[in-house]
mmCIF file with all atom_site columns, C-alpha atoms in Angstrom:
data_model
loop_
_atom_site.group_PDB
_atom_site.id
_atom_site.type_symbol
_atom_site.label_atom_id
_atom_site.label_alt_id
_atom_site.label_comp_id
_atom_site.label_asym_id
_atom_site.label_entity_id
_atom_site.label_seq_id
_atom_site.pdbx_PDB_ins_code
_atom_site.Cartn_x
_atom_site.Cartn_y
_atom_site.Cartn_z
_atom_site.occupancy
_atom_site.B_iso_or_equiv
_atom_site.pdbx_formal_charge
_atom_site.auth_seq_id
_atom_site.auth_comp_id
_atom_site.auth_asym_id
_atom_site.auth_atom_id
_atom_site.pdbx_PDB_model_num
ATOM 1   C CA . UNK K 1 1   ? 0.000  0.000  0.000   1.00 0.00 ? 102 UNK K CA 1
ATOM 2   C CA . UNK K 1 2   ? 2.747  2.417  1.035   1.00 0.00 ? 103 UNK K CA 1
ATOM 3   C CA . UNK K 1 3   ? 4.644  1.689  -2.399  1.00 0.00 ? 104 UNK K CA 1
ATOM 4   C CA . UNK K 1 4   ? 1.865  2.311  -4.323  1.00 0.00 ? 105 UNK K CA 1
ATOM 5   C CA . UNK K 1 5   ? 0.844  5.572  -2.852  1.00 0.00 ? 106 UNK K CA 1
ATOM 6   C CA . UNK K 1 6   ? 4.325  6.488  -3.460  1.00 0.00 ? 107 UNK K CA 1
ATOM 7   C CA . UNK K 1 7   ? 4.484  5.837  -7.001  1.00 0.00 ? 108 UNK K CA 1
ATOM 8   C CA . UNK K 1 8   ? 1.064  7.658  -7.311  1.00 0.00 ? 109 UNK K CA 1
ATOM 9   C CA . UNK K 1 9   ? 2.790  10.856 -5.384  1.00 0.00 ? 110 UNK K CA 1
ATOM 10  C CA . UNK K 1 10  ? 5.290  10.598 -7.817  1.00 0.00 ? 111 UNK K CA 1
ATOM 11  C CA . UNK K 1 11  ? 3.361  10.044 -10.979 1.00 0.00 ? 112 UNK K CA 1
ATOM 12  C CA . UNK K 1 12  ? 0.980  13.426 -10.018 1.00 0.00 ? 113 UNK K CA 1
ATOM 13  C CA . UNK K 1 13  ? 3.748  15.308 -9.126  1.00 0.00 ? 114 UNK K CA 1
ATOM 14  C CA . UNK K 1 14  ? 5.608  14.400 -12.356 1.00 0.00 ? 115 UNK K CA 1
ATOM 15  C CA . UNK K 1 15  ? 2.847  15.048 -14.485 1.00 0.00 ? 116 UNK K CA 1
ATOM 16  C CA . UNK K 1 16  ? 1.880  18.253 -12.931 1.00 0.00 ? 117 UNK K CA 1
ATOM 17  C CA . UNK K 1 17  ? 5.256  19.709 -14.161 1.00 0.00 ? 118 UNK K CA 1
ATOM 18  C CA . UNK K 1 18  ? 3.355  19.119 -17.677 1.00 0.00 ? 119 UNK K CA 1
ATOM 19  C CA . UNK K 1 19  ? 0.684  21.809 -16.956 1.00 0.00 ? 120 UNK K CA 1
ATOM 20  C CA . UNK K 1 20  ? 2.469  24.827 -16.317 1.00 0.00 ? 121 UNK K CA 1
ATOM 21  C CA . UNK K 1 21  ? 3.698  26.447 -19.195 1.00 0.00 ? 122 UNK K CA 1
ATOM 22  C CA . UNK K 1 22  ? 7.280  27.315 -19.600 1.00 0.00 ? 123 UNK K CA 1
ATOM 23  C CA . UNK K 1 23  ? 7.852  31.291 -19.764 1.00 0.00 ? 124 UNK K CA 1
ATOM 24  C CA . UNK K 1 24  ? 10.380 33.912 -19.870 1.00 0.00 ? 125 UNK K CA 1
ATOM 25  C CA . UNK K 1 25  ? 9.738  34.490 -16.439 1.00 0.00 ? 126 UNK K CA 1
ATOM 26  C CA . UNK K 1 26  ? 9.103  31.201 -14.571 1.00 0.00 ? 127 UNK K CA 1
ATOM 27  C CA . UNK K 1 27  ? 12.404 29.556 -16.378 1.00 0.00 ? 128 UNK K CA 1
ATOM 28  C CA . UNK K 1 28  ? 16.137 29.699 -16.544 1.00 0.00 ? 129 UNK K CA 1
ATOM 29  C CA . UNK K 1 29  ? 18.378 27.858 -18.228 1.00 0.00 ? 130 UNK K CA 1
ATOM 30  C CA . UNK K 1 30  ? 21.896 26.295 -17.208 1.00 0.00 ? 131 UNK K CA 1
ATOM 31  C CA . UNK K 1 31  ? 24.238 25.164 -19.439 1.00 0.00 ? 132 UNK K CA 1
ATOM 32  C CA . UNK K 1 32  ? 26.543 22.838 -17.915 1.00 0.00 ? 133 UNK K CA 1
ATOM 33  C CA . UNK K 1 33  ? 30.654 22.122 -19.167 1.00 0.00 ? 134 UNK K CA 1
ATOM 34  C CA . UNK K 1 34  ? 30.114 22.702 -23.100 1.00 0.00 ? 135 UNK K CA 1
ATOM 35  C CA . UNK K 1 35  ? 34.091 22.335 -23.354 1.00 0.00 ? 136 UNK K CA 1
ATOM 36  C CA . UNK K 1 36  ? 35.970 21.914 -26.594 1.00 0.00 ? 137 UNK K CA 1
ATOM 37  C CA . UNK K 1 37  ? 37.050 18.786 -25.299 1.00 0.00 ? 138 UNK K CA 1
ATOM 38  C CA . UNK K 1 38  ? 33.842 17.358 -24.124 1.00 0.00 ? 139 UNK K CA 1
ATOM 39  C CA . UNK K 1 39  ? 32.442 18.236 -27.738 1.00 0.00 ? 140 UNK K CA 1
ATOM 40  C CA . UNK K 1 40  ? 35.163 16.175 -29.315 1.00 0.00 ? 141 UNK K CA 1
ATOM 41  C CA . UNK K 1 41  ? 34.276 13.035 -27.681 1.00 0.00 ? 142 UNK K CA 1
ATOM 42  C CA . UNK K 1 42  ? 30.631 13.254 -28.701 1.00 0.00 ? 143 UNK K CA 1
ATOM 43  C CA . UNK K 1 43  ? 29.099 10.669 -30.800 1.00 0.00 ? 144 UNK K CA 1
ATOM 44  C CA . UNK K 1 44  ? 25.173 10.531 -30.548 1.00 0.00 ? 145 UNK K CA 1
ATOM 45  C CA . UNK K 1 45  ? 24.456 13.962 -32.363 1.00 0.00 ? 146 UNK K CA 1
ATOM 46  C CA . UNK K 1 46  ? 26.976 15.939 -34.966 1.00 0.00 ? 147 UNK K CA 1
ATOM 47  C CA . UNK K 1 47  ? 29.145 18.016 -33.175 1.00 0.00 ? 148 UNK K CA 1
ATOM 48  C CA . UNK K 1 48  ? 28.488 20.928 -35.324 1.00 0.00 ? 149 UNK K CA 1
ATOM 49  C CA . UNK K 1 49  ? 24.679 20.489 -34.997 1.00 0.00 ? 150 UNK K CA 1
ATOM 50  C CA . UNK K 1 50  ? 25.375 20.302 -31.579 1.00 0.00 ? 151 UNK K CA 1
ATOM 51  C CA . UNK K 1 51  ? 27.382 23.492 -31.085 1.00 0.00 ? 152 UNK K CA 1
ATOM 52  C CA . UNK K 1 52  ? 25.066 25.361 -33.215 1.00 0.00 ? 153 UNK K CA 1
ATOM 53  C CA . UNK K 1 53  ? 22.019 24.176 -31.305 1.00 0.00 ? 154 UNK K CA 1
ATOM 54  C CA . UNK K 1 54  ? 23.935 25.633 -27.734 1.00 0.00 ? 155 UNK K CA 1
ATOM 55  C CA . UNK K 1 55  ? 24.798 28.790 -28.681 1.00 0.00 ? 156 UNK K CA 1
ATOM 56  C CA . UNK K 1 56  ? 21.525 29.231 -30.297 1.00 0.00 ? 157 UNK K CA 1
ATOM 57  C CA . UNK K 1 57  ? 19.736 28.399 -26.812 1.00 0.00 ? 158 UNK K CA 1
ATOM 58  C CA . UNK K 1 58  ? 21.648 30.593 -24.987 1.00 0.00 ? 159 UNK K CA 1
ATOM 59  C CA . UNK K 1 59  ? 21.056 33.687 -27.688 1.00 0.00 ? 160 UNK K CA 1
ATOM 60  C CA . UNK K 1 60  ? 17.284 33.312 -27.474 1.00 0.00 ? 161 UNK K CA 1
ATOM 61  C CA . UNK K 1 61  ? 17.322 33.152 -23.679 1.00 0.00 ? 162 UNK K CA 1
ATOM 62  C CA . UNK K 1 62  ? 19.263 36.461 -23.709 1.00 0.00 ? 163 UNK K CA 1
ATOM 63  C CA . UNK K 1 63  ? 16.592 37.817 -26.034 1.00 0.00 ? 164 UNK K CA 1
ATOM 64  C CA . UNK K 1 64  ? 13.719 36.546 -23.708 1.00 0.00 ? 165 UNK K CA 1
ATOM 65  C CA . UNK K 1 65  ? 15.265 37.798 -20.841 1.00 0.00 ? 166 UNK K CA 1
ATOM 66  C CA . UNK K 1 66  ? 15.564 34.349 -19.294 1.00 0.00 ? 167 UNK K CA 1
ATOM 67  C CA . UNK K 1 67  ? 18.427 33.748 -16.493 1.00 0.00 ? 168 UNK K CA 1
ATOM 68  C CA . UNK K 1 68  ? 21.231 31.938 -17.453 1.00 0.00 ? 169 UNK K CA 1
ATOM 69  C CA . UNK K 1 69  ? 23.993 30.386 -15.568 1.00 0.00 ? 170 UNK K CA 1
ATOM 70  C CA . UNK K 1 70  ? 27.330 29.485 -17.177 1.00 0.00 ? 171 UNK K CA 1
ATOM 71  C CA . UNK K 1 71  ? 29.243 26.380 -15.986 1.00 0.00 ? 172 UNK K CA 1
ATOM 72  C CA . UNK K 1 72  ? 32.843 24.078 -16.563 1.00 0.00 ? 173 UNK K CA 1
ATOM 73  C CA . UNK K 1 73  ? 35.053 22.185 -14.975 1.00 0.00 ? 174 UNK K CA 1
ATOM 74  C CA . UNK K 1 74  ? 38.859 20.803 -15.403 1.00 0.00 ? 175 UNK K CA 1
ATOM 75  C CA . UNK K 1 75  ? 39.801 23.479 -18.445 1.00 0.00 ? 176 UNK K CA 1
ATOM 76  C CA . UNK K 1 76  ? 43.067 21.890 -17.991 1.00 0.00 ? 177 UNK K CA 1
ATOM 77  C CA . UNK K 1 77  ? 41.531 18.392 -18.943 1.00 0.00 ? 178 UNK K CA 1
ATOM 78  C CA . UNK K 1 78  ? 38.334 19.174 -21.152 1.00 0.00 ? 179 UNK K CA 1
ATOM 79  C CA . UNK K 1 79  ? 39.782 22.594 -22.642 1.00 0.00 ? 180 UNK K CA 1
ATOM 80  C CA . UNK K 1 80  ? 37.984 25.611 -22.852 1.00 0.00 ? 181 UNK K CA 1
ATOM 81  C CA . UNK K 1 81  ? 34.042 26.749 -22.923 1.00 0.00 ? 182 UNK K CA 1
ATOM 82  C CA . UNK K 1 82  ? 33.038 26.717 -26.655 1.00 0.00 ? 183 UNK K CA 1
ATOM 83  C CA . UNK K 1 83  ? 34.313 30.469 -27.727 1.00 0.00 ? 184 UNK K CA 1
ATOM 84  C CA . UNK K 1 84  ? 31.239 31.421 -29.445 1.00 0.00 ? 185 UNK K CA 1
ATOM 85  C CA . UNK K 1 85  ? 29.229 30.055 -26.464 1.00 0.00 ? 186 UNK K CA 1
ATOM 86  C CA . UNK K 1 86  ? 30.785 32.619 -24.217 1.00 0.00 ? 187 UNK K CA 1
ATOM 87  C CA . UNK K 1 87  ? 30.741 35.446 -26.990 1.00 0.00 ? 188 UNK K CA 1
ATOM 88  C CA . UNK K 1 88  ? 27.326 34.615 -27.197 1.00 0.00 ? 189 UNK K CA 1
ATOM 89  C CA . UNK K 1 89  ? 26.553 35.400 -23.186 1.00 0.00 ? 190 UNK K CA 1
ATOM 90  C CA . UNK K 1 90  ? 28.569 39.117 -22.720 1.00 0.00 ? 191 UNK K CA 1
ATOM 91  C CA . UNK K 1 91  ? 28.782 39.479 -19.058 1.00 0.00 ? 192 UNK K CA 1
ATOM 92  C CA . UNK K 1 92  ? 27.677 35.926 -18.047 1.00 0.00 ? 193 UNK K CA 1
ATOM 93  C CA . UNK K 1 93  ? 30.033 34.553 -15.376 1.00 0.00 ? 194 UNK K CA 1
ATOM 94  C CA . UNK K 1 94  ? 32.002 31.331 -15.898 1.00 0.00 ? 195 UNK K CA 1
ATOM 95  C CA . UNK K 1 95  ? 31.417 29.375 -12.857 1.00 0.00 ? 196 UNK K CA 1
ATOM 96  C CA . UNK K 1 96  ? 34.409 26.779 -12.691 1.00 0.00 ? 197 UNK K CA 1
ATOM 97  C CA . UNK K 1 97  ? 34.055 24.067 -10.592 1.00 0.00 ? 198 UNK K CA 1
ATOM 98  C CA . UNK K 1 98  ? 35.867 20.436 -9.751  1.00 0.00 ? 199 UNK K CA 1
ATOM 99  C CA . UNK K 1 99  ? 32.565 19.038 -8.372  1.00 0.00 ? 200 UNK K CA 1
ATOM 100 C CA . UNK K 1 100 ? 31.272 16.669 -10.897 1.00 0.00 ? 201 UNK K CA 1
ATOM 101 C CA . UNK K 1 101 ? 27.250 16.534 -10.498 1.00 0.00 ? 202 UNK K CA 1
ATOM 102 C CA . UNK K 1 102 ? 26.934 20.754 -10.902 1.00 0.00 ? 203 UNK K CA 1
ATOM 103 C CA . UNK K 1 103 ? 24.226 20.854 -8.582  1.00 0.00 ? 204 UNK K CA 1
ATOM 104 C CA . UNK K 1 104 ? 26.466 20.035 -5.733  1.00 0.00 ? 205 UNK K CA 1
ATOM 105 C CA . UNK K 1 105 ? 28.657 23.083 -6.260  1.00 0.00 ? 206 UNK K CA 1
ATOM 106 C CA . UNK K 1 106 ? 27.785 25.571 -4.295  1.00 0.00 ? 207 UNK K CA 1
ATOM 107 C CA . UNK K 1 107 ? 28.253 28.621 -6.445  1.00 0.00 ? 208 UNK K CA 1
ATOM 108 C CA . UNK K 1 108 ? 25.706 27.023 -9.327  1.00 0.00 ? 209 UNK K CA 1
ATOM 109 C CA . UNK K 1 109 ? 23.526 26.339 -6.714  1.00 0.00 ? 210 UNK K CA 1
ATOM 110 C CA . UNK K 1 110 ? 23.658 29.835 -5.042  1.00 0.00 ? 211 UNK K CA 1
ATOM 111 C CA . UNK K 1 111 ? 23.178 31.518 -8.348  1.00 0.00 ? 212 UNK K CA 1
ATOM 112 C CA . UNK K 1 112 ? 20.208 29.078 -9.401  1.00 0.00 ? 213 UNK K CA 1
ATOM 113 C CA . UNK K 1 113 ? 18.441 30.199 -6.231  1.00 0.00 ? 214 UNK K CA 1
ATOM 114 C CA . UNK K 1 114 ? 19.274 33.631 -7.113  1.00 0.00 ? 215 UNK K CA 1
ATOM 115 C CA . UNK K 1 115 ? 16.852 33.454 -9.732  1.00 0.00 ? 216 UNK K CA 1
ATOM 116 C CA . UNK K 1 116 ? 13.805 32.783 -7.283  1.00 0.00 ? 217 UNK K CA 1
ATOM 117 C CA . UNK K 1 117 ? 12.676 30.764 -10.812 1.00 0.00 ? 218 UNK K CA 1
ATOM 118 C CA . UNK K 1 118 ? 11.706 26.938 -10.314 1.00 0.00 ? 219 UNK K CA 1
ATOM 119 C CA . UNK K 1 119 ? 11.509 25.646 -13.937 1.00 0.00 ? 220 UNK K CA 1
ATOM 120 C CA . UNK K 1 120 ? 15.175 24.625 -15.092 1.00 0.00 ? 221 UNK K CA 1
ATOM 121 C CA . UNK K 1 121 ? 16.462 24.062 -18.062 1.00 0.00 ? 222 UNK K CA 1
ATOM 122 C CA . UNK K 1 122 ? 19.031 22.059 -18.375 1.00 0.00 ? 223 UNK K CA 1
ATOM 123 C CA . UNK K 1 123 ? 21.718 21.073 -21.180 1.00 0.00 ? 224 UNK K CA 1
ATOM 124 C CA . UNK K 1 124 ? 24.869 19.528 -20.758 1.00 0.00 ? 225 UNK K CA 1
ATOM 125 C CA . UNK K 1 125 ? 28.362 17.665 -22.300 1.00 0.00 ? 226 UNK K CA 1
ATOM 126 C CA . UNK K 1 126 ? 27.815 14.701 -21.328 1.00 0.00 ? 227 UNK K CA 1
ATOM 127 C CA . UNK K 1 127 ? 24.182 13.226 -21.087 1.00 0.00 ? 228 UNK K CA 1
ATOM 128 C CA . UNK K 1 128 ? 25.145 10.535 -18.617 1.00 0.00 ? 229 UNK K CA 1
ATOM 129 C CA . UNK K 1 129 ? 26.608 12.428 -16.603 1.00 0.00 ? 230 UNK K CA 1
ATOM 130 C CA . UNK K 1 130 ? 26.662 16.233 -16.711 1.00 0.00 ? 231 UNK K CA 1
ATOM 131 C CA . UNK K 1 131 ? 22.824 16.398 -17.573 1.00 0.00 ? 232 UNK K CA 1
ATOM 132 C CA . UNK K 1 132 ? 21.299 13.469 -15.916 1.00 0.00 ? 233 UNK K CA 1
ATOM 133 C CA . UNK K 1 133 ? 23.152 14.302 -12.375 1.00 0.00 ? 234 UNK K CA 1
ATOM 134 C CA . UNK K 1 134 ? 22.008 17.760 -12.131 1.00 0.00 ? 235 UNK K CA 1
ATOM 135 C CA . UNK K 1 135 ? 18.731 17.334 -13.653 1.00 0.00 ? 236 UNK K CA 1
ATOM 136 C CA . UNK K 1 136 ? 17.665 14.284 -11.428 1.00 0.00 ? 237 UNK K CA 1
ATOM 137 C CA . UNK K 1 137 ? 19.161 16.228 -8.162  1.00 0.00 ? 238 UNK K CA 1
ATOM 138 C CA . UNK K 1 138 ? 17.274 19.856 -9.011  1.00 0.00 ? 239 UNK K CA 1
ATOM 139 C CA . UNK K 1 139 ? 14.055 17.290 -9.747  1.00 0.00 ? 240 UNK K CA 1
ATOM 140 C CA . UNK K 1 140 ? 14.627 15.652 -5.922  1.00 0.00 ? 241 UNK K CA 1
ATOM 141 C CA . UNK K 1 141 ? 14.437 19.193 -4.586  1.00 0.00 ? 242 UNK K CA 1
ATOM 142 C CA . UNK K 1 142 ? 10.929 19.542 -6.266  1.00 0.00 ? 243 UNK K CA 1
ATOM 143 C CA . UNK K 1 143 ? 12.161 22.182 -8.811  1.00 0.00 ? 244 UNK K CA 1
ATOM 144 C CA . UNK K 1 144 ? 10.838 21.487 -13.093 1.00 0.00 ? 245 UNK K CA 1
ATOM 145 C CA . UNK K 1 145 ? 13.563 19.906 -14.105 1.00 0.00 ? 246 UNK K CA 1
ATOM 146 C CA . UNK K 1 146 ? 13.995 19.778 -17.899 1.00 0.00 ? 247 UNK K CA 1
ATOM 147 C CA . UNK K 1 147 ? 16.532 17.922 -19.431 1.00 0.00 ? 248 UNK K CA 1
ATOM 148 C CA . UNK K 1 148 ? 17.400 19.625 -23.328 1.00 0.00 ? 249 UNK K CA 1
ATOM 149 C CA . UNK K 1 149 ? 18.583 16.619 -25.573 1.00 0.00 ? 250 UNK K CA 1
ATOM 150 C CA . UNK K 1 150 ? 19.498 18.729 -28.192 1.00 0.00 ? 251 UNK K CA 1
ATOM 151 C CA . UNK K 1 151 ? 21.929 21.139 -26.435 1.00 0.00 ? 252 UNK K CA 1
ATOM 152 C CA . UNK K 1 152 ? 23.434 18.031 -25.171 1.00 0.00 ? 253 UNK K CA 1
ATOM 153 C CA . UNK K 1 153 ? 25.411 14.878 -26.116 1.00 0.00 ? 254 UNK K CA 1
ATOM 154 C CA . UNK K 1 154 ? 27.377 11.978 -24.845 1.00 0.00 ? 255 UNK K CA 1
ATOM 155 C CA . UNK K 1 155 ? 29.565 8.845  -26.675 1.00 0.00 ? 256 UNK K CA 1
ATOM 156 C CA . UNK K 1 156 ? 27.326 6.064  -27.768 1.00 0.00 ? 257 UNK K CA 1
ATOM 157 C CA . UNK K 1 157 ? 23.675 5.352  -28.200 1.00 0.00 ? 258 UNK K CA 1
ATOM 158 C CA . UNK K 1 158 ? 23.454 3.295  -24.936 1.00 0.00 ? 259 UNK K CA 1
ATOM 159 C CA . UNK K 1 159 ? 24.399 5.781  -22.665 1.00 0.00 ? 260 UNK K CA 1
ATOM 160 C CA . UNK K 1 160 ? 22.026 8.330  -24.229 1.00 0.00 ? 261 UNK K CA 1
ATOM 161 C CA . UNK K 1 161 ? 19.182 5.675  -23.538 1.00 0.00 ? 262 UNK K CA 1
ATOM 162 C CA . UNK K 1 162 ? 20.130 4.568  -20.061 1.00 0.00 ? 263 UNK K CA 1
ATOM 163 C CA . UNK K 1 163 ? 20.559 8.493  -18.960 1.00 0.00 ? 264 UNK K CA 1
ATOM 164 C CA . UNK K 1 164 ? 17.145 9.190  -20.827 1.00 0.00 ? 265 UNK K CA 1
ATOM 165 C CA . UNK K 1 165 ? 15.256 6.347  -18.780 1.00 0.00 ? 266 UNK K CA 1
ATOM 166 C CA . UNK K 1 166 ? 17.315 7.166  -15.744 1.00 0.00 ? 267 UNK K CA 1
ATOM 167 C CA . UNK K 1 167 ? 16.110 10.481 -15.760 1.00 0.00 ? 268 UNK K CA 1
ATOM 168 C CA . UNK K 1 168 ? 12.660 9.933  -16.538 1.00 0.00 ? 269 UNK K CA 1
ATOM 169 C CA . UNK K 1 169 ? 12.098 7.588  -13.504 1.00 0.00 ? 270 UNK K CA 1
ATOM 170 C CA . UNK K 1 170 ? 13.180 10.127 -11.802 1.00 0.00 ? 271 UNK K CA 1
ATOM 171 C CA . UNK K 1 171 ? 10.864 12.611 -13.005 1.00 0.00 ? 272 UNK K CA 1
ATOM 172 C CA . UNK K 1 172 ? 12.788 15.289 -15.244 1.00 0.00 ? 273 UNK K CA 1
ATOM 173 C CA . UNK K 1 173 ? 11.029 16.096 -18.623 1.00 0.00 ? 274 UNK K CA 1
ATOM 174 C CA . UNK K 1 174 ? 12.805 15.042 -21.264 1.00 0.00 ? 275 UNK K CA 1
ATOM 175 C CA . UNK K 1 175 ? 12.533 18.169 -23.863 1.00 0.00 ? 276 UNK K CA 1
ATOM 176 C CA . UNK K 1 176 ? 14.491 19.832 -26.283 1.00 0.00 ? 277 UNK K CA 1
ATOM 177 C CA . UNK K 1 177 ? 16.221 23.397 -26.517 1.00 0.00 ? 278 UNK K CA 1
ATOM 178 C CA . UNK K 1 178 ? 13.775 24.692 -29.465 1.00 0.00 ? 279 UNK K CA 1
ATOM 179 C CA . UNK K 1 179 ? 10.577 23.161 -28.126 1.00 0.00 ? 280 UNK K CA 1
ATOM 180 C CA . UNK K 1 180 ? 11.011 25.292 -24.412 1.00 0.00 ? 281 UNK K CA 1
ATOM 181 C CA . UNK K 1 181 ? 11.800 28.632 -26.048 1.00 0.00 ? 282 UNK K CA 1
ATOM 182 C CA . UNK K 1 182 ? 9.634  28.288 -28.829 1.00 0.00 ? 283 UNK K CA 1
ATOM 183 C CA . UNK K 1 183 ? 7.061  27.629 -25.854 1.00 0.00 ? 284 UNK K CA 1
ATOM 184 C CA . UNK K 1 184 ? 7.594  30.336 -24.514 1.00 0.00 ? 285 UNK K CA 1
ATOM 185 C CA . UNK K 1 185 ? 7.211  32.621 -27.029 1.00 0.00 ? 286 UNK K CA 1
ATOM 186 C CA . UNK K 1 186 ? 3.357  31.276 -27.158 1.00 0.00 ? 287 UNK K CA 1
ATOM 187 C CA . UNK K 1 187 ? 2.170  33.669 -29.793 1.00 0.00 ? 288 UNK K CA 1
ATOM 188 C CA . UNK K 1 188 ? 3.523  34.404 -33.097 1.00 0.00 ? 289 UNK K CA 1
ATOM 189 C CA . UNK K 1 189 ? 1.942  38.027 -32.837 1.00 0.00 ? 290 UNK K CA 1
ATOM 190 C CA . UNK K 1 190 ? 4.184  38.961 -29.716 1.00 0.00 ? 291 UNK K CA 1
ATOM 191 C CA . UNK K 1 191 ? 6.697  41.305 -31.427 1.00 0.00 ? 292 UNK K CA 1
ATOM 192 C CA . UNK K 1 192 ? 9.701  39.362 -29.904 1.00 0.00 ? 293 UNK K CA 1
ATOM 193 C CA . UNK K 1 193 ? 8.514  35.918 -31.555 1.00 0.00 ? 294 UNK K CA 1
ATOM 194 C CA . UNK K 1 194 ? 10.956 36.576 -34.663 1.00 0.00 ? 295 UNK K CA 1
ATOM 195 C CA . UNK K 1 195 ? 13.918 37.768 -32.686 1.00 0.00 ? 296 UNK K CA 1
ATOM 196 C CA . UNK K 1 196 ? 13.790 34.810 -31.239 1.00 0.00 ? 297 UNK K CA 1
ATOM 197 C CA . UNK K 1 197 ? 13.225 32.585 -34.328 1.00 0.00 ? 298 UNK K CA 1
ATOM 198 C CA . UNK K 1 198 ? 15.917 34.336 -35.237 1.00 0.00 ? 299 UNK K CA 1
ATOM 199 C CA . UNK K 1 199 ? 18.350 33.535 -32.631 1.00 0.00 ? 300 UNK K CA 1
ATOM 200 C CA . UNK K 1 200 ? 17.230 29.801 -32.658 1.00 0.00 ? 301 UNK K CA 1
ATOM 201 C CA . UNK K 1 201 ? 18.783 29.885 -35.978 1.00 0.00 ? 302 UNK K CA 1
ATOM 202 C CA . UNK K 1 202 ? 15.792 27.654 -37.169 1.00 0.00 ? 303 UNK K CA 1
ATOM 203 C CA . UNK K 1 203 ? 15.651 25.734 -40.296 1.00 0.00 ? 304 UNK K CA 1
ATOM 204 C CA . UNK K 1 204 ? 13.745 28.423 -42.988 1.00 0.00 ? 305 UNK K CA 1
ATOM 205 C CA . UNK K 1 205 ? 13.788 31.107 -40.192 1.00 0.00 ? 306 UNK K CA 1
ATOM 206 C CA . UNK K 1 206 ? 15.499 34.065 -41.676 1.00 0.00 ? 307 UNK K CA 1
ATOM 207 C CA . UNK K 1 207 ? 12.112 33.693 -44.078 1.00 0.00 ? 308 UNK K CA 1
ATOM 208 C CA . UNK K 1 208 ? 9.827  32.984 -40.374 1.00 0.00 ? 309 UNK K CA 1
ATOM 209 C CA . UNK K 1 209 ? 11.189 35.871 -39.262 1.00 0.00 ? 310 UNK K CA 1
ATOM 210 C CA . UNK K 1 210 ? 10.657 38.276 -42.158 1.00 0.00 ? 311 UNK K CA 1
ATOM 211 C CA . UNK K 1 211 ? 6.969  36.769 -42.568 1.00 0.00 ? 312 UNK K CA 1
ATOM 212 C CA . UNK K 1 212 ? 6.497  37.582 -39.098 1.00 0.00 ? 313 UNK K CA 1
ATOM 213 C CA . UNK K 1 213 ? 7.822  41.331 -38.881 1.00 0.00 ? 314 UNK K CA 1
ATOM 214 C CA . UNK K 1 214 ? 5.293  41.532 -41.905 1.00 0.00 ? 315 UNK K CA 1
ATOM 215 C CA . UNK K 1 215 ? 2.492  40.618 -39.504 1.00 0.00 ? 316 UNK K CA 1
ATOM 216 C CA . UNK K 1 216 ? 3.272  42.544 -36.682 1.00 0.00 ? 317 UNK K CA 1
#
């Protein structure tokens, strides 16, 4: 009896997460060791697609005004932050850290709390590790916890399914970078919908975001 009201607590408080839409102002998004050599070791998703997709993330949450929080470890073993990552957030901090799981370091945490935001976007080199850690942790402390596949990437197909399944028992949304902001945009007629399409760097969205200005 006591298991199964558990796994009912669970399943309504996972699927409550579900009703709430994501905004500008509910949401933040951390993006967690996105390291040149991280990026090289990447196999389930082209690197360049990959390093695209990050930067692009982190450009529309700058235009949405969403928080976001910067994050590496071991430069001296995984090399640098992607440069254009960092070009891309002027004035964003760097938070280096040796503590493997992000969420136990207490700078990332401090600043995540900063926010006073409880939906969290996460995206992270690698999957297994860097995302699901984090992502399960902030999920155990009752915050949204969103887990970005697309800003994110690890070295076979197996460990992208085990961290996947891993992280949905533990009840982070599995999502992608283009579905949140896109979501929270909500309406095409909000005058910031095709800066934003055009920071995603979409597929065809030079021509969304012309089409759009038209509208407006």
């Amino acid at each position: 009896m006591t298991s199964r009201r558990t796994a009912n607590s669970i399943e309504n408080a996972t699927s409550s997460h579900f009703h709430q839409r994501l905004t500008a102002d509910n949401s933040l998004l951390v993006l967690i060791d996105h390291q040149v050599g991280h990026l090289l070791t990447i196999k389930d998703i082209d690197q360049e697609e990959l390093r695209h997709n990050v930067v692009a993330f982190a450009r529309a949450a700058r235009v949405l005004g969403v928080p976001v929080i910067l994050t590496s470890t071991a430069p001296n073993i995984f090399g640098p932050t992607l440069p254009e990552l960092t070009e891309a957030l002027p004035g964003v901090e760097n938070i280096e850290r040796s503590i493997i799981n992000a969420w136990d370091d207490p700078k990332v945490r401090q600043a995540i709390k900063e926010t006073g935001r409880r939906k969290v976007l996460f995206s992270a080199l690698t999957t297994h590790v860097c995302l699901a850690f984090p992502s399960i942790s902030a999920a155990s402390e009752g915050y949204d916890s969103y887990a970005l596949l697309d800003g994110s990437g690890t070295w076979n197909e197996t460990l992208r399914v085990s961290a996947i399944a891993q992280m949905q028992q533990a009840g982070v949304i599995i999502s992608s970078g283009f579905a949140a902001f896109i979501e929270m945009v909500h309406d095409n007629a909000n005058p910031i919908a095709p800066k934003v399409y055009a920071a995603l760097d979409l597929p065809g969205g030079k021509s969304l975001s012309q089409l759009l200005k038209g509208t407006t």
